[in-house]
Short mmCIF file of C-alpha atoms and ligand atoms in Angstrom, two decimals:
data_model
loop_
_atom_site.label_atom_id
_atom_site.label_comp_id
_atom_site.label_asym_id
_atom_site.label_seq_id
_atom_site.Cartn_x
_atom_site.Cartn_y
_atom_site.Cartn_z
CA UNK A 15 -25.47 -8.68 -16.13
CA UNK A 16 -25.06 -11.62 -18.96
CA UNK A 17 -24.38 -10.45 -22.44
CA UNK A 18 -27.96 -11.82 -23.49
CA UNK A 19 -29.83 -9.27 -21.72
CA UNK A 20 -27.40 -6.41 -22.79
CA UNK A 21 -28.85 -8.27 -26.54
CA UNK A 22 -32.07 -7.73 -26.00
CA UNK A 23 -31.73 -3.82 -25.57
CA UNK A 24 -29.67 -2.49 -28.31
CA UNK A 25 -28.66 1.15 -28.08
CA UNK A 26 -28.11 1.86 -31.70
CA UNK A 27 -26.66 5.46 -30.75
CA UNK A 28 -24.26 4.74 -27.76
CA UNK A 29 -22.84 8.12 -28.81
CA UNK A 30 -25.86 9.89 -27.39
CA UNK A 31 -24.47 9.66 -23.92
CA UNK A 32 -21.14 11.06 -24.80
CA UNK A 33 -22.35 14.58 -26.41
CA UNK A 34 -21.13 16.87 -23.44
CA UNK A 35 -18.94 16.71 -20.48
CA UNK A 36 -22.20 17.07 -18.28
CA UNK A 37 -23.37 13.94 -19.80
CA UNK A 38 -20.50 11.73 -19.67
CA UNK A 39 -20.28 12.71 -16.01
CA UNK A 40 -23.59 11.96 -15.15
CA UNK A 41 -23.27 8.75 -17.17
CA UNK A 42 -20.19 7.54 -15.32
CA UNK A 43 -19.95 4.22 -13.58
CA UNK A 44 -17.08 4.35 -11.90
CA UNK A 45 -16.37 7.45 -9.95
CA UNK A 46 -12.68 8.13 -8.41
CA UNK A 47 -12.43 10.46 -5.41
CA UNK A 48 -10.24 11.68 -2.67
CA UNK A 49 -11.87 9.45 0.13
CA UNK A 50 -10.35 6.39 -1.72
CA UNK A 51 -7.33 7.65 -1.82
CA UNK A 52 -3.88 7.05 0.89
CA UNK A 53 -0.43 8.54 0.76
CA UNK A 54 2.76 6.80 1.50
CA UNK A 55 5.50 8.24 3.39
CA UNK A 56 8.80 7.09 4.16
CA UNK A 57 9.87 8.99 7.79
CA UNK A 58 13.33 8.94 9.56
CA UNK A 59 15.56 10.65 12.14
CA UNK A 60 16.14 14.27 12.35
CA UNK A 61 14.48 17.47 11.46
CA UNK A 62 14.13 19.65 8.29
CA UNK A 63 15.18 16.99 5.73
CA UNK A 64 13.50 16.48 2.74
CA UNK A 65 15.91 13.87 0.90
CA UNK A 66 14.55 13.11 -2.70
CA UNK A 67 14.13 9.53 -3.87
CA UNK A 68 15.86 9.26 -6.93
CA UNK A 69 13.86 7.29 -8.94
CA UNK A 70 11.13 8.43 -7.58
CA UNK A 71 10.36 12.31 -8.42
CA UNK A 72 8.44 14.54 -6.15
CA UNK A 73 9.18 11.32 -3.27
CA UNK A 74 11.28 12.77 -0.52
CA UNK A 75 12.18 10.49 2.96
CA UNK A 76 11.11 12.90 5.80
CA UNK A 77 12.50 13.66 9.38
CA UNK A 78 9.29 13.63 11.62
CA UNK A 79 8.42 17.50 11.30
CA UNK A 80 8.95 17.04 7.25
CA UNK A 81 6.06 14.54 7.79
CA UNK A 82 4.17 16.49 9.76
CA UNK A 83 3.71 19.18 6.95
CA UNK A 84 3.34 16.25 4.20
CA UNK A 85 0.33 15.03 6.13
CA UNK A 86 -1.35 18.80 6.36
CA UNK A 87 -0.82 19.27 2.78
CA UNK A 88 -2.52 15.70 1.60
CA UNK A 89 -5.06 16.13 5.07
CA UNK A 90 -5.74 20.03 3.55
CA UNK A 91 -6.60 18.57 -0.22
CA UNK A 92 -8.98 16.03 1.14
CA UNK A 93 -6.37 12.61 1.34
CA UNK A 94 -7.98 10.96 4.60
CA UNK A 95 -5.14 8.58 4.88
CA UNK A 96 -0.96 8.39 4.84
CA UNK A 97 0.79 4.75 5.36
CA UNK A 98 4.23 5.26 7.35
CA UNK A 99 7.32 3.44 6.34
CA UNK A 100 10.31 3.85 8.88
CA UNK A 101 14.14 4.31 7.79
CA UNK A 102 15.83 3.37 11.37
CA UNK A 103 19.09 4.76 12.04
CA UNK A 104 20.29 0.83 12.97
CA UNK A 105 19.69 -2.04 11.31
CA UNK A 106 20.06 -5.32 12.76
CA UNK A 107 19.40 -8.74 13.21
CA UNK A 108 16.49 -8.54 14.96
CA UNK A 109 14.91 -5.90 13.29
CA UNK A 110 14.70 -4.04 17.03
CA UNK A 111 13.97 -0.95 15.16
CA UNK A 112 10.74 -2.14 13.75
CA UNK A 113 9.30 -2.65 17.36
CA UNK A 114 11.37 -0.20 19.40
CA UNK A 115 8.64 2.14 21.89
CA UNK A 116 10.54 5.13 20.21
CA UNK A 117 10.97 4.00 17.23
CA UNK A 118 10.61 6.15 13.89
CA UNK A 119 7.15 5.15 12.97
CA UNK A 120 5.86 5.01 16.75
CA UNK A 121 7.41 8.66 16.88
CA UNK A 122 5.68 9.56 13.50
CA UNK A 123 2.90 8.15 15.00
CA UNK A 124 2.19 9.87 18.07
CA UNK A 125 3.10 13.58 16.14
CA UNK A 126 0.56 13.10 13.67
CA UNK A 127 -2.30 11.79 16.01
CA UNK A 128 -1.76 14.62 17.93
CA UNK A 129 -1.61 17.39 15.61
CA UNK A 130 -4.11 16.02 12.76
CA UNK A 131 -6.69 13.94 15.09
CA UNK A 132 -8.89 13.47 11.95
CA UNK A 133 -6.05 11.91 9.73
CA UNK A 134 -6.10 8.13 9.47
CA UNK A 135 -2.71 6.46 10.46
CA UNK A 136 -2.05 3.60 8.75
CA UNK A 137 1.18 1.40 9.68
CA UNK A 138 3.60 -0.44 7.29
CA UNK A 139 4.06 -3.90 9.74
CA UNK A 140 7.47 -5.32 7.94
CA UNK A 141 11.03 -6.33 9.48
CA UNK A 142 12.46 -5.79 6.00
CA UNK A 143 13.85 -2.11 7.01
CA UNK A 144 14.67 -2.44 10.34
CA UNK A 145 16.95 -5.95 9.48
CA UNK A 146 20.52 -5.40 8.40
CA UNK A 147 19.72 -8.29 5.65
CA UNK A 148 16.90 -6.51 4.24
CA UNK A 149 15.07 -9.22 4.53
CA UNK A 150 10.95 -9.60 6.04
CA UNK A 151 12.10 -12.08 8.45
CA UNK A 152 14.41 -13.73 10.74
CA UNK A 153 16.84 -15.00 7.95
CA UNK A 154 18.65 -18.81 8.90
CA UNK A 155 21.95 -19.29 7.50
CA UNK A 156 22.96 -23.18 6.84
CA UNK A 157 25.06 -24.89 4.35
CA UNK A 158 23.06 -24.88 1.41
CA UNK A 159 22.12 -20.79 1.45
CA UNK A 160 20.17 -18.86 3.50
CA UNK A 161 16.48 -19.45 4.59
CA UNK A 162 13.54 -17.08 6.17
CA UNK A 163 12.14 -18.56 9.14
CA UNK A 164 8.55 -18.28 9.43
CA UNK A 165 7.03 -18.67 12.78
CA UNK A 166 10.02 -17.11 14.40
CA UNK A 167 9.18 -14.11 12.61
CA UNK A 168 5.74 -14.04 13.33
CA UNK A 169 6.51 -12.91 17.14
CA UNK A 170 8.08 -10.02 15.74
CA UNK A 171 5.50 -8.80 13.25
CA UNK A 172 3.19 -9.06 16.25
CA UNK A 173 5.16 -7.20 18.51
CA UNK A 174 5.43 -4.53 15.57
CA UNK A 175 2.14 -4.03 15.02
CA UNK A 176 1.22 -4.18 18.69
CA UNK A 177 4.24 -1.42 19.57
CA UNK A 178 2.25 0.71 16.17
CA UNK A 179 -1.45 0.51 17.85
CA UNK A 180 0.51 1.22 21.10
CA UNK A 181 1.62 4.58 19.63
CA UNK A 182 -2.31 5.09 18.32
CA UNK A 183 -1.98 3.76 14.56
CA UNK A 184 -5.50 3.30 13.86
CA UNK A 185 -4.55 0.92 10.75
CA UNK A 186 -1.67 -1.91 11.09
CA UNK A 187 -0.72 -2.98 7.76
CA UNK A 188 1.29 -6.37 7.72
CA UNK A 189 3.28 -6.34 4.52
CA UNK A 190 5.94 -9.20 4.89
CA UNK A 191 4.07 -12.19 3.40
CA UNK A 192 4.97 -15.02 6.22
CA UNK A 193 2.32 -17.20 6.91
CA UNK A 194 -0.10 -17.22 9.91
CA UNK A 195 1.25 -13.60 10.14
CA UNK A 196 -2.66 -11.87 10.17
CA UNK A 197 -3.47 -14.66 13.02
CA UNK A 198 -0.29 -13.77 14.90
CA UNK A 199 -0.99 -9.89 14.78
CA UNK A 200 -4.76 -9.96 15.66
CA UNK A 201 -3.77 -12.25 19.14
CA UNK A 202 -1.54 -9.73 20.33
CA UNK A 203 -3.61 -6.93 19.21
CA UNK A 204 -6.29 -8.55 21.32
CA UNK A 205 -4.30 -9.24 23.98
CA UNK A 206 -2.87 -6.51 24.79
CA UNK A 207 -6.44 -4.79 24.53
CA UNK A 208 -6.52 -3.32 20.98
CA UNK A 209 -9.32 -5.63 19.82
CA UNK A 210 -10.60 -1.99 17.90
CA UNK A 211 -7.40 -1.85 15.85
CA UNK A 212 -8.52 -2.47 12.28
CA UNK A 213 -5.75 -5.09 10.29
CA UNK A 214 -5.47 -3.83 6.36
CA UNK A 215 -3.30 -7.40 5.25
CA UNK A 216 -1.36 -7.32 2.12
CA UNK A 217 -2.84 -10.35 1.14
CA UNK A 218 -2.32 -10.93 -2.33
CA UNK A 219 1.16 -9.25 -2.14
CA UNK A 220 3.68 -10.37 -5.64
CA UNK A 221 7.26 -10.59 -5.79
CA UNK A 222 7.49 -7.71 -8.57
CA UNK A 223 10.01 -5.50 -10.33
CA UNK A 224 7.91 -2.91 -9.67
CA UNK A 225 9.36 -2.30 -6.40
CA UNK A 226 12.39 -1.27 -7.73
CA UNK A 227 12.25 2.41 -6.44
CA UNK A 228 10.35 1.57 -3.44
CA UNK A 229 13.84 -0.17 -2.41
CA UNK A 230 15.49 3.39 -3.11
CA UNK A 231 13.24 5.05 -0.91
CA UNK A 232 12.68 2.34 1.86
CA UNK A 233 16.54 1.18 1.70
CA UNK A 234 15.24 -1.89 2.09
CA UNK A 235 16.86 -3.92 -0.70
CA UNK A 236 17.93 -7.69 0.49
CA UNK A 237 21.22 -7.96 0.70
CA UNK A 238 21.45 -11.60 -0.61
CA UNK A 239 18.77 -13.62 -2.63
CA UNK A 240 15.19 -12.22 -3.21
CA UNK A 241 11.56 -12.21 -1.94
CA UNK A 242 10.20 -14.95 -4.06
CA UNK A 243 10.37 -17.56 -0.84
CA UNK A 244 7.47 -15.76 0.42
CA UNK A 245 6.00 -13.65 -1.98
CA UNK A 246 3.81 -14.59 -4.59
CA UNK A 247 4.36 -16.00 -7.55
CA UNK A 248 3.49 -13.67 -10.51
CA UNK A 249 1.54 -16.26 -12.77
CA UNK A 250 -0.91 -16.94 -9.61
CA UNK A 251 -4.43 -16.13 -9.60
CA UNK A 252 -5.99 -18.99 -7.81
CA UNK A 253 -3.22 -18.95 -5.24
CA UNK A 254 -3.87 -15.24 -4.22
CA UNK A 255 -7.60 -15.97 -3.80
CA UNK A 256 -6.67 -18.60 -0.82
CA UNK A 257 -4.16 -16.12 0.30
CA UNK A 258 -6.93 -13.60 0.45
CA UNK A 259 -9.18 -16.29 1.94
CA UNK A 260 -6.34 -17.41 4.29
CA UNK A 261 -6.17 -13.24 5.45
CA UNK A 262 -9.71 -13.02 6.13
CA UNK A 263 -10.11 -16.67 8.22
CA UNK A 264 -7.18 -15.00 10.11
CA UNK A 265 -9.04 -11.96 11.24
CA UNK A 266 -7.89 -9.50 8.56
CA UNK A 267 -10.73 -6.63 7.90
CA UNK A 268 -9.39 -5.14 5.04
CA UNK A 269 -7.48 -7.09 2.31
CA UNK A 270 -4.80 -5.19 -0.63
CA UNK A 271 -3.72 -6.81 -3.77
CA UNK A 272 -0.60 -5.60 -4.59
CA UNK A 273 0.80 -4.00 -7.34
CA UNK A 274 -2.55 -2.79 -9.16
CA UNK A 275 -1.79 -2.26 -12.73
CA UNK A 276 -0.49 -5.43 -13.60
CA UNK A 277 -2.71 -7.08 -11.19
CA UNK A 278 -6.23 -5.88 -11.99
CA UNK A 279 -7.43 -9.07 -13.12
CA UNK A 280 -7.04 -10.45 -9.40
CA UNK A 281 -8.29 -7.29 -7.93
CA UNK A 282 -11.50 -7.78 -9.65
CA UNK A 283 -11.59 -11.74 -8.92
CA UNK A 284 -10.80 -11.29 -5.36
CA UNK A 285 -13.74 -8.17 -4.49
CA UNK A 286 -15.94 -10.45 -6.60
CA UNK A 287 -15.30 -13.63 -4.56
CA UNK A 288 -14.90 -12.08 -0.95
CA UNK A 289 -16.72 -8.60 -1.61
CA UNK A 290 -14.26 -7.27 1.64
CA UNK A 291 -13.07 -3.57 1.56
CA UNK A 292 -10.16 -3.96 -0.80
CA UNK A 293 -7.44 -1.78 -1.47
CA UNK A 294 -5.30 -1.87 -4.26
CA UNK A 295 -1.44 -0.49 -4.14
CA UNK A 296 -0.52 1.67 -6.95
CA UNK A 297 3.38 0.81 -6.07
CA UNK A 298 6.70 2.56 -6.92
CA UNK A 299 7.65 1.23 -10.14
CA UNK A 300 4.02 2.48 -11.33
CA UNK A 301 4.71 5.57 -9.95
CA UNK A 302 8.44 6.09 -11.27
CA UNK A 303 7.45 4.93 -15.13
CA UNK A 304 4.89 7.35 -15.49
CA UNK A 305 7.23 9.93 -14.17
CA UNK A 306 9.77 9.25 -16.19
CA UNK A 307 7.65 9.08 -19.40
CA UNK A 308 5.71 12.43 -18.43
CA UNK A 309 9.12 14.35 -17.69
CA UNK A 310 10.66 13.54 -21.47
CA UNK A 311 7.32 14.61 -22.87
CA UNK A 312 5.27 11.06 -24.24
CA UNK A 313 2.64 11.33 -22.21
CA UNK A 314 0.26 13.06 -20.26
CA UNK A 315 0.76 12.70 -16.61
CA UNK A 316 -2.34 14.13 -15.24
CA UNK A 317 -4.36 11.83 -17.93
CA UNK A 318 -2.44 8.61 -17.35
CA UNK A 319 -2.63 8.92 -13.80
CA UNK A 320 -5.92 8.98 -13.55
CA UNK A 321 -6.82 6.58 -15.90
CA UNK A 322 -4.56 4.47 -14.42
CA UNK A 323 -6.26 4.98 -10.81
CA UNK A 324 -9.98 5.10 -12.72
CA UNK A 325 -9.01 1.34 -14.01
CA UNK A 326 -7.97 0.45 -10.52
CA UNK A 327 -11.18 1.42 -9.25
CA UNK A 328 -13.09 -0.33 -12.22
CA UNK A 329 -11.95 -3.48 -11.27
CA UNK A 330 -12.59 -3.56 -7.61
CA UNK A 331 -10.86 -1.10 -5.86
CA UNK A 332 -11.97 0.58 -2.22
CA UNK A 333 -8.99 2.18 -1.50
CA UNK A 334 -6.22 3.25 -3.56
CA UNK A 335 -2.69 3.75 -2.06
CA UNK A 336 -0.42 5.78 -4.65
CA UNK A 337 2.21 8.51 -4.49
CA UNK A 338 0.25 10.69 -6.10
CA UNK A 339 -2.49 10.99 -3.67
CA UNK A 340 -2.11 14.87 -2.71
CA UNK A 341 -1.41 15.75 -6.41
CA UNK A 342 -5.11 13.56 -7.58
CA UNK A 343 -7.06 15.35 -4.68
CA UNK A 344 -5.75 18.59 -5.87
CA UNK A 345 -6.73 17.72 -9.44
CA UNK A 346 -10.10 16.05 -8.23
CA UNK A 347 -10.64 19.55 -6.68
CA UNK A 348 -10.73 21.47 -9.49
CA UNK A 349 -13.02 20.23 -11.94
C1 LIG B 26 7.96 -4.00 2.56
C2 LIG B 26 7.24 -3.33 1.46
C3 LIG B 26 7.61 -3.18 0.11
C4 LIG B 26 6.65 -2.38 -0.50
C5 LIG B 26 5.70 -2.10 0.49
N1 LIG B 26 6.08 -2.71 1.67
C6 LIG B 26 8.83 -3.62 -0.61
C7 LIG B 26 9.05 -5.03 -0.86
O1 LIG B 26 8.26 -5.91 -0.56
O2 LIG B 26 10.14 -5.30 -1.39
C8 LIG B 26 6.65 -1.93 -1.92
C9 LIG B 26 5.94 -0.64 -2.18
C10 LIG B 26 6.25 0.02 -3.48
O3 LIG B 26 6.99 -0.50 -4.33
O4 LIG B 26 5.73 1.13 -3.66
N2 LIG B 26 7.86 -5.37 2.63
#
């Protein structure tokens, strides 16, 4: 709509709208609700743990039957979704973890197909926590410093992915930012006869503090340099829309822009330009700093939140993945 037709119409009273709650509800143009909405969780080995994330309150790494009860409780208050993040027992150089048969996630995998058919299993495809570097590929060491092999790593990512829809993820999720990577993953897929397996690409995907706590939770940190070889670049907006475009040539069928708040500008550009089911990740940091301003009393955490998730949806959002997702659909309910 161009700002010469909203001209031509003045609404002297725009307060008319806003009298009741009734109203402003009816009036709404942006609507949040619990079908958007996915929950992370971060699964490892062995049974009744619930270790709490530090910097990340209410965040707890699960054994497998932990999980399990996670996923009922988001599943009972309406979250359709979870996206599984492993914490192997090994690391190595390799990242054999990320692709083993009976691996963590594959595990995770299987449980929760089984006992919540109707949940949507989305898979985290990265080498980042499975590599004793910590790094989302195959890492070169020569004279002048390390460097992160691309194509090398791409047989990996596929063989992630294709070890995920092997265990019945109905989502694969590449996360690791090499090139060619959505391309690689949809071959094997194909392949090795999972041409139905949906690819949700982390397409425009920043190098950003805002992992911070994710790194806590994940234990994922690199254990030399940083991401920004193959991450983006944070003051790149025309560069994530041919990483977006780049994703979807590839064979990706659902594109994330990554983090949201800070990002909502190129959420909005890229469901403008490509109009593809887009999700937007609400990530740790996001999480943590509204947690840490709600617990010493500045703000409102049930307000914030949603406003925060309302704004993500304003500007494009499909799909929302946040940390919060069981606590929203809880407070989604009860209005
Ligand atoms: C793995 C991965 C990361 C996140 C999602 N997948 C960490 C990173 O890239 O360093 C971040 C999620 C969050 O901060 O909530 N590559």
């Amino acid at each position: 709509m161009s700002s010469s037709f909203l001209g031509q119409f003045p609404t002297l009273r725009p307060r008319r709208l806003r009298q009741t709650a009734a109203l402003r509800r009816m009036v709404a143009e942006t609507r949040l609700s619990a079908d958007q909405l996915v929950l992370p969780l971060f699964v490892r080995t062995g049974t009744k743990i619930r270790q709490p994330v530090k910097s990340m309150p209410g965040v707890f790494q699960l054994s497998l039957d932990e999980t399990l009860k996670e996923a009922i409780q988001a599943h009972t208050q309406g979250v359709p979704a979870v996206l599984l993040f492993g914490i192997p027992d090994k690391k190595d150089a390799k990242a054999s973890g990320a692709y083993a048969a009976n691996g963590i996630v594959q595990k995770a995998v299987r449980l929760l197909k089984k006992e919540l058919p109707t949940l949507i299993v989305i898979t985290d495809v990265c080498l980042c926590e499975y590599m004793e570097h910590g790094h989302c590929g195959i890492v070169h060491q020569h004279a002048k410093g390390a460097r992160i092999l691309n194509d090398p790593s791409l047989k990996l990512l596929a063989q992630t992915a294709a070890s995920h829809a092997e265990a019945g993820a109905d989502i694969v999720a590449p996360s690791d930012m090499m090139d060619g990577r959505v391309r690689a993953i949809r071959e094997r897929l194909d392949k090795d006869g999972f041409e139905d397996t949906p690819i949700l690409s982390y397409a425009a995907k920043f190098a950003s503090g805002f992992y911070g706590p994710f790194r806590d939770a994940a234990e994922s940190t690199p254990k030399f340099g940083d991401r920004r070889s193959y991450q983006m670049d944070a003051p790149n907006a025309n560069e994530a829309l041919r990483e977006v475009a780049l994703d979807i040539q590839e064979g990706a069928d659902m594109i994330m822009v990554k983090p949201a708040l800070a990002y909502l500008d190129i959420l909005y550009r890229v469901k403008a330009e490509f109009g593809y089911p887009t999700a937007a990740y609400a990530v740790s940091g996001e999480y943590s700093m509204v947690k840490a301003a709600a617990a010493n009393g500045w703000i409102d955490e049930r307000a914030v939140t949603m406003e925060m998730l309302l704004a993500m949806r304003r500007a494009g959002a499909d799909i929302i993945i946040t940390y919060s997702a069981t606590q929203v659909a809880q407070w989604l309910g009860e209005k």
